[in-house]
mmCIF file of C-alpha atoms and ligand atoms in Angstrom:
data_model
loop_
_atom_site.group_PDB
_atom_site.id
_atom_site.type_symbol
_atom_site.label_atom_id
_atom_site.label_comp_id
_atom_site.label_asym_id
_atom_site.label_seq_id
_atom_site.Cartn_x
_atom_site.Cartn_y
_atom_site.Cartn_z
ATOM 1 C CA MET A 1 -19.328 17.785 -14.845
ATOM 2 C CA ILE A 2 -17.388 16.970 -11.634
ATOM 3 C CA ASP A 3 -19.443 18.358 -8.756
ATOM 4 C CA PRO A 4 -16.830 19.384 -6.147
ATOM 5 C CA THR A 5 -19.416 19.859 -3.373
ATOM 6 C CA ARG A 6 -21.023 16.441 -3.921
ATOM 7 C CA PHE A 7 -17.561 14.827 -4.096
ATOM 8 C CA LEU A 8 -16.268 16.456 -0.878
ATOM 9 C CA ASP A 9 -19.579 15.809 0.936
ATOM 10 C CA ASP A 10 -19.357 12.104 0.122
ATOM 11 C CA LEU A 11 -15.729 11.950 1.256
ATOM 12 C CA ASN A 12 -16.804 13.487 4.559
ATOM 13 C CA ARG A 13 -19.767 11.116 4.874
ATOM 14 C CA LEU A 14 -17.481 8.110 4.413
ATOM 15 C CA ARG A 15 -15.177 9.587 7.096
ATOM 16 C CA CYS A 16 -18.038 9.396 9.621
ATOM 17 C CA PHE A 17 -17.854 5.581 9.564
ATOM 18 C CA GLY A 18 -15.276 4.933 12.279
ATOM 19 C CA ALA A 19 -14.421 8.620 12.868
ATOM 20 C CA SER A 20 -11.697 8.627 15.538
ATOM 21 C CA GLY A 21 -12.736 11.915 17.098
ATOM 22 C CA VAL A 22 -9.128 13.129 16.699
ATOM 23 C CA GLY A 23 -8.875 15.530 13.770
ATOM 24 C CA LYS A 24 -10.175 13.852 10.630
ATOM 25 C CA GLY A 25 -8.782 10.432 11.589
ATOM 26 C CA VAL A 26 -10.626 7.144 11.146
ATOM 27 C CA ILE A 27 -10.515 3.734 12.819
ATOM 28 C CA ARG A 28 -12.017 1.425 10.209
ATOM 29 C CA PRO A 29 -10.050 -1.821 9.989
ATOM 30 C CA ALA A 30 -11.303 -4.492 7.588
ATOM 31 C CA TYR A 31 -14.451 -6.405 8.684
ATOM 32 C CA GLY A 32 -14.993 -4.263 11.794
ATOM 33 C CA ALA A 33 -18.489 -2.849 12.359
ATOM 34 C CA ALA A 34 -17.534 0.562 10.892
ATOM 35 C CA ASP A 35 -15.980 -1.027 7.807
ATOM 36 C CA ILE A 36 -19.017 -3.218 7.125
ATOM 37 C CA ALA A 37 -21.415 -0.277 7.604
ATOM 38 C CA ALA A 38 -19.265 1.832 5.256
ATOM 39 C CA ARG A 39 -19.393 -0.905 2.621
ATOM 40 C CA GLN A 40 -23.202 -1.057 2.841
ATOM 41 C CA TRP A 41 -23.325 2.723 2.460
ATOM 42 C CA LEU A 42 -20.993 2.558 -0.540
ATOM 43 C CA ALA A 43 -23.178 -0.067 -2.212
ATOM 44 C CA GLU A 44 -26.164 2.279 -1.774
ATOM 45 C CA GLN A 45 -24.252 5.179 -3.338
ATOM 46 C CA MET A 46 -23.286 2.966 -6.265
ATOM 47 C CA ARG A 47 -26.924 1.999 -6.828
ATOM 48 C CA ALA A 48 -27.939 5.647 -6.631
ATOM 49 C CA ALA A 49 -25.318 6.361 -9.318
ATOM 50 C CA GLY A 50 -27.020 3.873 -11.662
ATOM 51 C CA LEU A 51 -24.465 1.093 -11.104
ATOM 52 C CA ARG A 52 -25.234 -2.516 -10.206
ATOM 53 C CA ALA A 53 -23.843 -3.114 -6.676
ATOM 54 C CA ARG A 54 -22.133 -6.417 -6.015
ATOM 55 C CA ILE A 55 -20.317 -7.642 -2.896
ATOM 56 C CA ASP A 56 -18.126 -10.699 -3.379
ATOM 57 C CA ALA A 57 -17.210 -13.365 -0.815
ATOM 58 C CA MET A 58 -14.163 -11.390 0.382
ATOM 59 C CA GLY A 59 -16.258 -8.248 0.928
ATOM 60 C CA ASN A 60 -14.921 -6.355 -2.083
ATOM 61 C CA VAL A 61 -17.688 -3.936 -3.142
ATOM 62 C CA PHE A 62 -18.198 -3.361 -6.877
ATOM 63 C CA GLY A 63 -20.490 -0.911 -8.668
ATOM 64 C CA LEU A 64 -20.850 -2.301 -12.167
ATOM 65 C CA ALA A 65 -21.673 -0.418 -15.343
ATOM 66 C CA ASP A 66 -23.462 -2.376 -18.070
ATOM 67 C CA GLY A 67 -21.121 -4.015 -20.561
ATOM 68 C CA PRO A 68 -17.343 -3.653 -20.692
ATOM 69 C CA SER A 69 -15.919 -0.637 -18.855
ATOM 70 C CA ILE A 70 -12.880 0.762 -17.137
ATOM 71 C CA LEU A 71 -12.648 0.076 -13.387
ATOM 72 C CA LEU A 72 -11.774 2.900 -10.982
ATOM 73 C CA GLY A 73 -11.363 2.642 -7.228
ATOM 74 C CA SER A 74 -9.209 1.749 -4.251
ATOM 75 C CA HIS A 75 -10.070 0.512 -0.723
ATOM 76 C CA SER A 76 -12.210 1.765 2.175
ATOM 77 C CA ASP A 77 -10.709 -0.163 5.100
ATOM 78 C CA SER A 78 -8.129 1.703 7.208
ATOM 79 C CA GLN A 79 -5.152 1.043 9.432
ATOM 80 C CA PRO A 80 -5.997 0.582 13.161
ATOM 81 C CA GLU A 81 -5.207 4.327 13.376
ATOM 82 C CA GLY A 82 -5.725 5.758 9.921
ATOM 83 C CA GLY A 83 -6.408 8.897 7.964
ATOM 84 C CA TRP A 84 -9.613 9.851 6.180
ATOM 85 C CA LEU A 85 -8.167 9.744 2.655
ATOM 86 C CA ASP A 86 -6.015 6.615 2.402
ATOM 87 C CA GLY A 87 -8.074 4.444 0.041
ATOM 88 C CA ALA A 88 -11.322 6.342 0.668
ATOM 89 C CA LEU A 89 -10.256 9.095 -1.734
ATOM 90 C CA GLY A 90 -9.834 6.674 -4.650
ATOM 91 C CA VAL A 91 -13.228 5.083 -4.015
ATOM 92 C CA ILE A 92 -15.192 8.345 -3.733
ATOM 93 C CA ALA A 93 -13.307 9.864 -6.696
ATOM 94 C CA ALA A 94 -14.295 6.802 -8.748
ATOM 95 C CA LEU A 95 -17.928 7.210 -7.704
ATOM 96 C CA GLU A 96 -17.903 10.908 -8.624
ATOM 97 C CA VAL A 97 -16.335 10.215 -12.052
ATOM 98 C CA ALA A 98 -18.899 7.453 -12.715
ATOM 99 C CA ARG A 99 -21.749 9.887 -11.884
ATOM 100 C CA ALA A 100 -20.274 12.801 -13.835
ATOM 101 C CA LEU A 101 -19.646 10.755 -16.982
ATOM 102 C CA ARG A 102 -23.003 9.015 -16.809
ATOM 103 C CA ALA A 103 -24.657 12.431 -16.820
ATOM 104 C CA VAL A 104 -22.993 13.252 -20.154
ATOM 105 C CA GLY A 105 -23.625 9.854 -21.770
ATOM 106 C CA GLY A 106 -20.327 8.081 -21.027
ATOM 107 C CA PRO A 107 -17.840 6.536 -21.227
ATOM 108 C CA ALA A 108 -19.062 3.918 -18.745
ATOM 109 C CA VAL A 109 -17.163 3.585 -15.475
ATOM 110 C CA SER A 110 -17.307 0.808 -12.854
ATOM 111 C CA VAL A 111 -16.255 1.395 -9.248
ATOM 112 C CA VAL A 112 -14.604 -0.796 -6.617
ATOM 113 C CA SER A 113 -13.657 -0.722 -2.961
ATOM 114 C CA PHE A 114 -11.312 -3.615 -2.209
ATOM 115 C CA GLN A 115 -11.309 -5.269 1.210
ATOM 116 C CA ASP A 116 -8.388 -5.494 3.675
ATOM 117 C CA GLU A 117 -5.913 -3.525 1.583
ATOM 118 C CA GLU A 118 -4.280 -2.454 4.847
ATOM 119 C CA GLY A 119 -3.438 -6.037 5.684
ATOM 120 C CA ARG A 120 -5.268 -6.911 8.878
ATOM 121 C CA PHE A 121 -4.901 -10.488 7.600
ATOM 122 C CA GLY A 122 -2.427 -10.500 4.734
ATOM 123 C CA VAL A 123 -1.115 -7.972 2.237
ATOM 124 C CA THR A 124 -3.759 -6.273 0.048
ATOM 125 C CA THR A 125 -5.847 -9.368 0.802
ATOM 126 C CA GLY A 126 -9.124 -8.523 -0.997
ATOM 127 C CA SER A 127 -7.535 -7.727 -4.341
ATOM 128 C CA ALA A 128 -5.036 -10.590 -3.931
ATOM 129 C CA VAL A 129 -7.911 -13.095 -3.749
ATOM 130 C CA TRP A 130 -9.960 -11.403 -6.486
ATOM 131 C CA SER A 131 -6.970 -11.368 -8.852
ATOM 132 C CA GLY A 132 -6.283 -15.063 -8.231
ATOM 133 C CA HIS A 133 -2.895 -14.368 -6.630
ATOM 134 C CA LEU A 134 -4.130 -15.812 -3.333
ATOM 135 C CA ASP A 135 -6.401 -18.841 -3.060
ATOM 136 C CA GLN A 136 -9.560 -18.263 -0.943
ATOM 137 C CA GLY A 137 -8.904 -21.413 1.093
ATOM 138 C CA ALA A 138 -5.369 -20.304 1.934
ATOM 139 C CA ALA A 139 -6.556 -16.760 2.673
ATOM 140 C CA ASP A 140 -9.211 -18.048 5.080
ATOM 141 C CA LYS A 141 -6.497 -19.503 7.320
ATOM 142 C CA LEU A 142 -4.713 -16.155 7.726
ATOM 143 C CA THR A 143 -5.027 -14.682 11.216
ATOM 144 C CA ASP A 144 -4.928 -11.145 12.606
ATOM 145 C CA HIS A 145 -2.853 -10.082 15.646
ATOM 146 C CA ALA A 146 -5.669 -11.191 17.975
ATOM 147 C CA GLY A 147 -5.715 -14.697 16.467
ATOM 148 C CA GLN A 148 -9.007 -14.366 14.581
ATOM 149 C CA THR A 149 -9.044 -16.062 11.179
ATOM 150 C CA LEU A 150 -10.066 -14.335 7.966
ATOM 151 C CA ALA A 151 -12.798 -16.980 7.574
ATOM 152 C CA GLU A 152 -14.305 -15.898 10.926
ATOM 153 C CA ALA A 153 -13.983 -12.207 10.084
ATOM 154 C CA ARG A 154 -15.599 -12.386 6.665
ATOM 155 C CA ALA A 155 -18.485 -14.483 8.056
ATOM 156 C CA LYS A 156 -19.584 -11.226 9.748
ATOM 157 C CA MET A 157 -20.608 -9.800 6.387
ATOM 158 C CA ALA A 158 -21.687 -13.050 4.723
ATOM 159 C CA ASP A 159 -25.332 -11.904 4.592
ATOM 160 C CA LEU A 160 -24.272 -8.998 2.322
ATOM 161 C CA VAL A 161 -22.521 -11.159 -0.281
ATOM 162 C CA THR A 162 -24.241 -11.090 -3.674
ATOM 163 C CA GLY A 163 -21.692 -12.932 -5.818
ATOM 164 C CA GLY A 164 -18.404 -12.793 -7.682
ATOM 165 C CA VAL A 165 -17.329 -10.398 -10.426
ATOM 166 C CA ASP A 166 -15.503 -11.523 -13.561
ATOM 167 C CA PRO A 167 -12.366 -9.410 -14.103
ATOM 168 C CA ALA A 168 -12.702 -9.904 -17.872
ATOM 169 C CA ARG A 169 -15.478 -7.275 -18.008
ATOM 170 C CA PHE A 170 -12.960 -4.507 -17.216
ATOM 171 C CA THR A 171 -10.697 -2.899 -19.808
ATOM 172 C CA GLY A 172 -8.257 -1.483 -17.254
ATOM 173 C CA PHE A 173 -7.907 -0.156 -13.698
ATOM 174 C CA ILE A 174 -6.958 3.332 -12.520
ATOM 175 C CA GLU A 175 -6.422 3.999 -8.816
ATOM 176 C CA MET A 176 -6.270 7.537 -7.455
ATOM 177 C CA HIS A 177 -4.536 7.739 -4.080
ATOM 178 C CA ILE A 178 -2.824 10.159 -1.735
ATOM 179 C CA GLU A 179 0.950 10.115 -2.187
ATOM 180 C CA GLN A 180 1.670 9.169 1.466
ATOM 181 C CA GLY A 181 5.076 10.788 1.068
ATOM 182 C CA PRO A 182 6.489 14.331 0.956
ATOM 183 C CA THR A 183 7.468 14.785 -2.715
ATOM 184 C CA LEU A 184 4.440 16.613 -4.184
ATOM 185 C CA ASP A 185 3.769 18.681 -1.057
ATOM 186 C CA ALA A 186 7.398 19.827 -0.863
ATOM 187 C CA SER A 187 7.488 20.813 -4.540
ATOM 188 C CA GLY A 188 4.114 22.580 -4.504
ATOM 189 C CA GLU A 189 2.763 20.271 -7.220
ATOM 190 C CA GLN A 190 -0.779 18.875 -7.414
ATOM 191 C CA ILE A 191 -0.574 15.618 -9.355
ATOM 192 C CA GLY A 192 1.806 12.668 -9.542
ATOM 193 C CA VAL A 193 1.445 10.279 -12.483
ATOM 194 C CA VAL A 194 2.848 6.982 -11.228
ATOM 195 C CA THR A 195 5.484 5.228 -13.348
ATOM 196 C CA ASP A 196 6.029 2.061 -11.272
ATOM 197 C CA ILE A 197 4.981 0.578 -7.969
ATOM 198 C CA VAL A 198 8.170 -0.435 -6.244
ATOM 199 C CA GLY A 199 9.024 -4.032 -5.461
ATOM 200 C CA ILE A 200 9.727 -5.199 -1.944
ATOM 201 C CA ARG A 201 11.992 -7.808 -0.343
ATOM 202 C CA ASP A 202 11.797 -8.881 3.252
ATOM 203 C CA MET A 203 13.961 -11.359 5.147
ATOM 204 C CA LYS A 204 14.738 -12.274 8.762
ATOM 205 C CA ILE A 205 18.401 -12.451 9.730
ATOM 206 C CA THR A 206 19.716 -14.175 12.863
ATOM 207 C CA PHE A 207 23.131 -13.786 14.536
ATOM 208 C CA ASP A 208 23.926 -16.420 17.144
ATOM 209 C CA GLY A 209 26.804 -15.630 19.498
ATOM 210 C CA GLN A 210 27.433 -16.503 23.129
ATOM 211 C CA GLN A 211 25.172 -15.372 25.945
ATOM 212 C CA ASN A 212 27.346 -14.389 28.914
ATOM 213 C CA HIS A 213 27.818 -12.289 32.083
ATOM 214 C CA ALA A 214 27.933 -8.561 31.276
ATOM 215 C CA GLY A 215 30.280 -7.844 34.208
ATOM 216 C CA THR A 216 32.898 -10.552 33.909
ATOM 217 C CA THR A 217 33.218 -11.195 30.173
ATOM 218 C CA PRO A 218 36.115 -9.145 28.719
ATOM 219 C CA MET A 219 35.204 -7.151 25.623
ATOM 220 C CA ALA A 220 37.762 -8.936 23.459
ATOM 221 C CA LEU A 221 36.269 -12.345 24.264
ATOM 222 C CA ARG A 222 32.636 -11.507 23.679
ATOM 223 C CA ARG A 223 30.515 -12.885 20.878
ATOM 224 C CA ASP A 224 27.844 -10.235 21.282
ATOM 225 C CA ALA A 225 24.892 -10.577 18.901
ATOM 226 C CA PHE A 226 23.777 -6.945 19.297
ATOM 227 C CA GLN A 227 27.253 -5.649 18.434
ATOM 228 C CA ALA A 228 27.024 -7.725 15.260
ATOM 229 C CA VAL A 229 23.700 -6.117 14.287
ATOM 230 C CA SER A 230 25.175 -2.695 14.930
ATOM 231 C CA ALA A 231 28.299 -3.413 12.856
ATOM 232 C CA PHE A 232 26.185 -4.957 10.093
ATOM 233 C CA ASN A 233 23.963 -1.867 9.896
ATOM 234 C CA THR A 234 26.907 0.535 9.683
ATOM 235 C CA ALA A 235 28.703 -1.515 7.030
ATOM 236 C CA LEU A 236 25.521 -2.052 5.019
ATOM 237 C CA ASN A 237 24.658 1.660 4.834
ATOM 238 C CA GLU A 238 28.171 2.291 3.529
ATOM 239 C CA ARG A 239 28.085 -0.461 0.896
ATOM 240 C CA LEU A 240 24.567 0.134 -0.418
ATOM 241 C CA ARG A 241 25.450 3.717 -1.254
ATOM 242 C CA ASN A 242 27.072 2.598 -4.515
ATOM 243 C CA VAL A 243 24.047 0.785 -5.923
ATOM 244 C CA VAL A 244 20.971 2.723 -4.746
ATOM 245 C CA THR A 245 19.027 5.704 -6.112
ATOM 246 C CA PRO A 246 17.510 8.512 -4.012
ATOM 247 C CA GLN A 247 14.203 6.575 -4.176
ATOM 248 C CA THR A 248 15.640 3.286 -2.875
ATOM 249 C CA VAL A 249 14.798 2.539 0.769
ATOM 250 C CA TRP A 250 15.851 -0.105 3.292
ATOM 251 C CA THR A 251 14.757 -0.665 6.868
ATOM 252 C CA ILE A 252 15.642 -2.715 9.924
ATOM 253 C CA GLY A 253 12.243 -2.328 11.580
ATOM 254 C CA HIS A 254 12.148 -5.110 14.149
ATOM 255 C CA VAL A 255 14.975 -6.382 16.337
ATOM 256 C CA SER A 256 14.699 -8.961 19.080
ATOM 257 C CA LEU A 257 17.588 -9.692 21.413
ATOM 258 C CA HIS A 258 17.886 -12.762 23.581
ATOM 259 C CA PRO A 259 17.559 -12.682 26.492
ATOM 260 C CA ASN A 260 17.133 -8.878 26.281
ATOM 261 C CA ALA A 261 18.442 -8.081 29.750
ATOM 262 C CA SER A 262 20.699 -5.282 31.028
ATOM 263 C CA SER A 263 23.327 -7.515 32.607
ATOM 264 C CA ILE A 264 23.613 -10.209 29.965
ATOM 265 C CA VAL A 265 25.717 -10.087 26.809
ATOM 266 C CA PRO A 266 23.063 -10.924 24.201
ATOM 267 C CA GLY A 267 23.589 -14.347 22.687
ATOM 268 C CA ARG A 268 21.113 -14.050 19.876
ATOM 269 C CA ALA A 269 19.722 -11.272 17.694
ATOM 270 C CA VAL A 270 16.920 -11.786 15.191
ATOM 271 C CA PHE A 271 16.027 -8.809 13.008
ATOM 272 C CA SER A 272 13.963 -7.882 9.972
ATOM 273 C CA MET A 273 15.670 -6.599 6.847
ATOM 274 C CA GLN A 274 13.387 -4.993 4.286
ATOM 275 C CA TRP A 275 14.296 -3.170 1.070
ATOM 276 C CA ARG A 276 12.311 -1.578 -1.770
ATOM 277 C CA ASP A 277 13.093 -0.339 -5.263
ATOM 278 C CA ALA A 278 11.419 -0.042 -8.669
ATOM 279 C CA GLN A 279 14.051 -2.266 -10.402
ATOM 280 C CA SER A 280 14.207 -6.040 -9.938
ATOM 281 C CA ASP A 281 17.924 -6.180 -10.718
ATOM 282 C CA ARG A 282 18.686 -3.525 -8.105
ATOM 283 C CA LEU A 283 16.687 -5.477 -5.521
ATOM 284 C CA GLN A 284 18.840 -8.490 -6.397
ATOM 285 C CA ARG A 285 22.127 -6.568 -6.098
ATOM 286 C CA MET A 286 21.000 -5.252 -2.717
ATOM 287 C CA GLU A 287 20.221 -8.803 -1.599
ATOM 288 C CA ASP A 288 23.722 -9.935 -2.593
ATOM 289 C CA ILE A 289 25.274 -7.074 -0.592
ATOM 290 C CA ILE A 290 23.046 -7.767 2.434
ATOM 291 C CA ARG A 291 23.953 -11.456 2.500
ATOM 292 C CA GLN A 292 27.662 -10.841 1.954
ATOM 293 C CA THR A 293 27.871 -8.113 4.589
ATOM 294 C CA ALA A 294 26.117 -10.289 7.166
ATOM 295 C CA GLN A 295 28.476 -13.174 6.366
ATOM 296 C CA GLU A 296 31.562 -10.994 6.819
ATOM 297 C CA VAL A 297 30.296 -9.572 10.118
ATOM 298 C CA ALA A 298 29.488 -13.061 11.431
ATOM 299 C CA ALA A 299 32.889 -14.434 10.350
ATOM 300 C CA THR A 300 34.972 -11.637 11.912
ATOM 301 C CA ARG A 301 33.060 -11.828 15.205
ATOM 302 C CA GLY A 302 32.793 -15.596 15.509
ATOM 303 C CA LEU A 303 29.004 -15.749 15.231
ATOM 304 C CA GLU A 304 26.674 -18.143 13.489
ATOM 305 C CA LEU A 305 24.493 -16.614 10.811
ATOM 306 C CA SER A 306 21.186 -17.757 9.353
ATOM 307 C CA PHE A 307 18.742 -16.228 6.884
ATOM 308 C CA GLY A 308 14.964 -16.714 6.919
ATOM 309 C CA PRO A 309 12.942 -17.184 3.732
ATOM 310 C CA LEU A 310 13.034 -14.291 1.282
ATOM 311 C CA LEU A 311 9.560 -12.777 0.857
ATOM 312 C CA GLY A 312 8.606 -10.159 -1.666
ATOM 313 C CA LEU A 313 6.632 -8.697 -4.489
ATOM 314 C CA GLU A 314 8.009 -7.729 -7.880
ATOM 315 C CA PRO A 315 7.988 -4.105 -9.035
ATOM 316 C CA VAL A 316 5.113 -3.301 -11.415
ATOM 317 C CA GLU A 317 5.349 -0.914 -14.349
ATOM 318 C CA MET A 318 2.235 1.151 -15.075
ATOM 319 C CA ASP A 319 0.533 0.602 -18.443
ATOM 320 C CA ALA A 320 1.916 2.976 -21.075
ATOM 321 C CA SER A 321 -1.379 4.116 -22.614
ATOM 322 C CA LEU A 322 -3.231 4.605 -19.313
ATOM 323 C CA LYS A 323 -0.207 6.483 -17.983
ATOM 324 C CA ALA A 324 -0.075 8.676 -21.108
ATOM 325 C CA ALA A 325 -3.773 9.559 -20.699
ATOM 326 C CA LEU A 326 -3.183 10.546 -17.073
ATOM 327 C CA ALA A 327 -0.170 12.658 -18.073
ATOM 328 C CA GLU A 328 -2.153 14.441 -20.793
ATOM 329 C CA ALA A 329 -5.028 15.057 -18.378
ATOM 330 C CA ALA A 330 -2.622 16.320 -15.686
ATOM 331 C CA ALA A 331 -1.045 18.751 -18.163
ATOM 332 C CA GLU A 332 -4.536 20.128 -18.942
ATOM 333 C CA VAL A 333 -5.837 20.353 -15.362
ATOM 334 C CA ALA A 334 -2.622 21.292 -13.531
ATOM 335 C CA PRO A 335 -0.193 22.717 -16.104
ATOM 336 C CA GLY A 336 3.346 22.942 -14.684
ATOM 337 C CA LYS A 337 2.193 21.417 -11.403
ATOM 338 C CA TRP A 338 2.505 17.685 -11.995
ATOM 339 C CA ARG A 339 5.251 15.103 -12.395
ATOM 340 C CA HIS A 340 5.958 11.457 -13.112
ATOM 341 C CA MET A 341 7.004 9.533 -9.977
ATOM 342 C CA PRO A 342 7.282 5.997 -8.592
ATOM 343 C CA SER A 343 5.049 4.710 -5.793
ATOM 344 C CA GLY A 344 7.017 3.622 -2.736
ATOM 345 C CA ALA A 345 3.895 2.124 -1.125
ATOM 346 C CA LEU A 346 2.116 -1.048 -2.202
ATOM 347 C CA HIS A 347 -1.377 -0.740 -3.643
ATOM 348 C CA ASP A 348 -4.207 -2.937 -4.958
ATOM 349 C CA ALA A 349 -3.047 -1.959 -8.460
ATOM 350 C CA THR A 350 -0.082 -4.346 -7.996
ATOM 351 C CA ASN A 351 -2.450 -7.344 -7.822
ATOM 352 C CA LEU A 352 -4.672 -6.097 -10.634
ATOM 353 C CA SER A 353 -1.692 -5.745 -12.975
ATOM 354 C CA ARG A 354 -1.858 -9.547 -13.414
ATOM 355 C CA LEU A 355 -5.299 -9.194 -14.999
ATOM 356 C CA MET A 356 -5.496 -5.917 -16.891
ATOM 357 C CA PRO A 357 -3.627 -2.697 -17.704
ATOM 358 C CA VAL A 358 -3.263 -0.572 -14.553
ATOM 359 C CA ALA A 359 -2.214 2.987 -13.724
ATOM 360 C CA MET A 360 -2.243 5.291 -10.702
ATOM 361 C CA LEU A 361 -2.293 8.976 -9.908
ATOM 362 C CA PHE A 362 -1.310 10.719 -6.690
ATOM 363 C CA VAL A 363 -2.357 13.937 -4.989
ATOM 364 C CA PRO A 364 -0.165 15.506 -2.272
ATOM 365 C CA SER A 365 -0.160 14.477 1.380
ATOM 366 C CA ILE A 366 0.299 17.534 3.594
ATOM 367 C CA ARG A 367 3.782 17.219 5.195
ATOM 368 C CA GLY A 368 3.901 13.701 3.731
ATOM 369 C CA ILE A 369 1.899 12.277 6.660
ATOM 370 C CA SER A 370 -0.244 9.131 6.275
ATOM 371 C CA HIS A 371 -1.310 6.136 8.394
ATOM 372 C CA ALA A 372 -1.997 8.733 11.109
ATOM 373 C CA PHE A 373 -4.989 10.801 12.234
ATOM 374 C CA GLU A 374 -3.285 13.985 10.906
ATOM 375 C CA GLU A 375 -3.337 12.717 7.297
ATOM 376 C CA ASP A 376 -4.821 15.415 5.030
ATOM 377 C CA THR A 377 -4.772 17.018 1.558
ATOM 378 C CA HIS A 378 -5.827 20.526 0.481
ATOM 379 C CA GLU A 379 -9.327 20.584 -1.043
ATOM 380 C CA GLU A 380 -8.121 22.176 -4.280
ATOM 381 C CA ASP A 381 -5.691 19.261 -4.747
ATOM 382 C CA LEU A 382 -8.425 16.676 -4.092
ATOM 383 C CA ILE A 383 -10.588 18.354 -6.714
ATOM 384 C CA ALA A 384 -7.726 18.638 -9.219
ATOM 385 C CA GLY A 385 -7.110 14.899 -8.790
ATOM 386 C CA VAL A 386 -10.694 13.865 -9.486
ATOM 387 C CA GLN A 387 -10.720 16.144 -12.533
ATOM 388 C CA VAL A 388 -7.552 14.526 -13.891
ATOM 389 C CA LEU A 389 -9.094 11.096 -13.303
ATOM 390 C CA MET A 390 -12.247 11.976 -15.237
ATOM 391 C CA ARG A 391 -10.354 13.637 -18.086
ATOM 392 C CA ALA A 392 -8.061 10.599 -18.453
ATOM 393 C CA VAL A 393 -11.083 8.276 -18.747
ATOM 394 C CA GLN A 394 -12.505 10.536 -21.468
ATOM 395 C CA LEU A 395 -9.192 10.595 -23.342
ATOM 396 C CA LEU A 396 -9.058 6.783 -23.240
ATOM 397 C CA SER A 397 -12.474 6.280 -24.794
ATOM 398 C CA PRO A 398 -12.332 5.880 -28.554
HETATM 399 ZN ZN1 ZN B 1 -4.178 2.933 0.616
#
């Protein structure tokens, strides 16, 4: 059924497109030459597997079975410095399951590799446009860090476009992915059946104080914007403790001080505040605490406070029957070595949940490392994952 050698060979062949030369790493950002070549290669493999290859205007590559079918897949673009499995694993696993099931007469499986999941231009851009969450015209105006627009980037593969794909032909979507975290590796387990993809909130916060001389301004008279950020962070960590779970995360990932000089008391601090959790109401309670804490810090230190727009995505629950099939398959393939778990990372499945039932399964990431050249997974875990995926598709077919 599953041919482990064929599956691993194809994973390694995909890795050659944009191979970094450092370990198994890849450099294959969306719409770069390596990404476009990889997508052409994938379309050929889909055709060879008896699927109809289609590339839509965004560069999403589909391999379509005849008639209604389940859709399996992920993405084949990478971060500017990425690993060989992030996304690629889900695409090649889907291809292998489609081939293996075709050889035994079904059920039919379609395959997809979404474009720009890693967000060179937006967030999960290819599946966001395909699912109707993001309008193509609006997407085309998005720019990368170098100032190139998405419209310019996707023009580079315009000659490969063969047409759109109607989501209504798919009965559901299952995405296999590396965990990108330490849980399965640390527990010695092989399979994670995802329960929810966490929601995310992101907001800029600005403290405005008084820029002044760092030698002559007495401490008691300062309105130091950095000291406010520092006090805010300490107080926030303390206060969030009462509402969070061990899976909840929050991050101040970007701070800019003005004027950012050794001998000047900073007058302004702008920083990012991001938080993630699987429950919408917990995200809301965290927001209340964040706003209130910032207000108190600003008031006690005589600073002005302003909040930027609140950005975010809602948490998504996995479909109960797809999830149950994955759990049953995991119990068969990896008895005692699997668990239910949330996904702390965003995935294309979030966008697809607007259109159809979705589910995800994880295999371990060695030492929890991802978005890095060192990213890797033991071969036996890769193979266990693709076997669980195939078994779940069989269990779902009437
Ligand atoms: Zn990914």
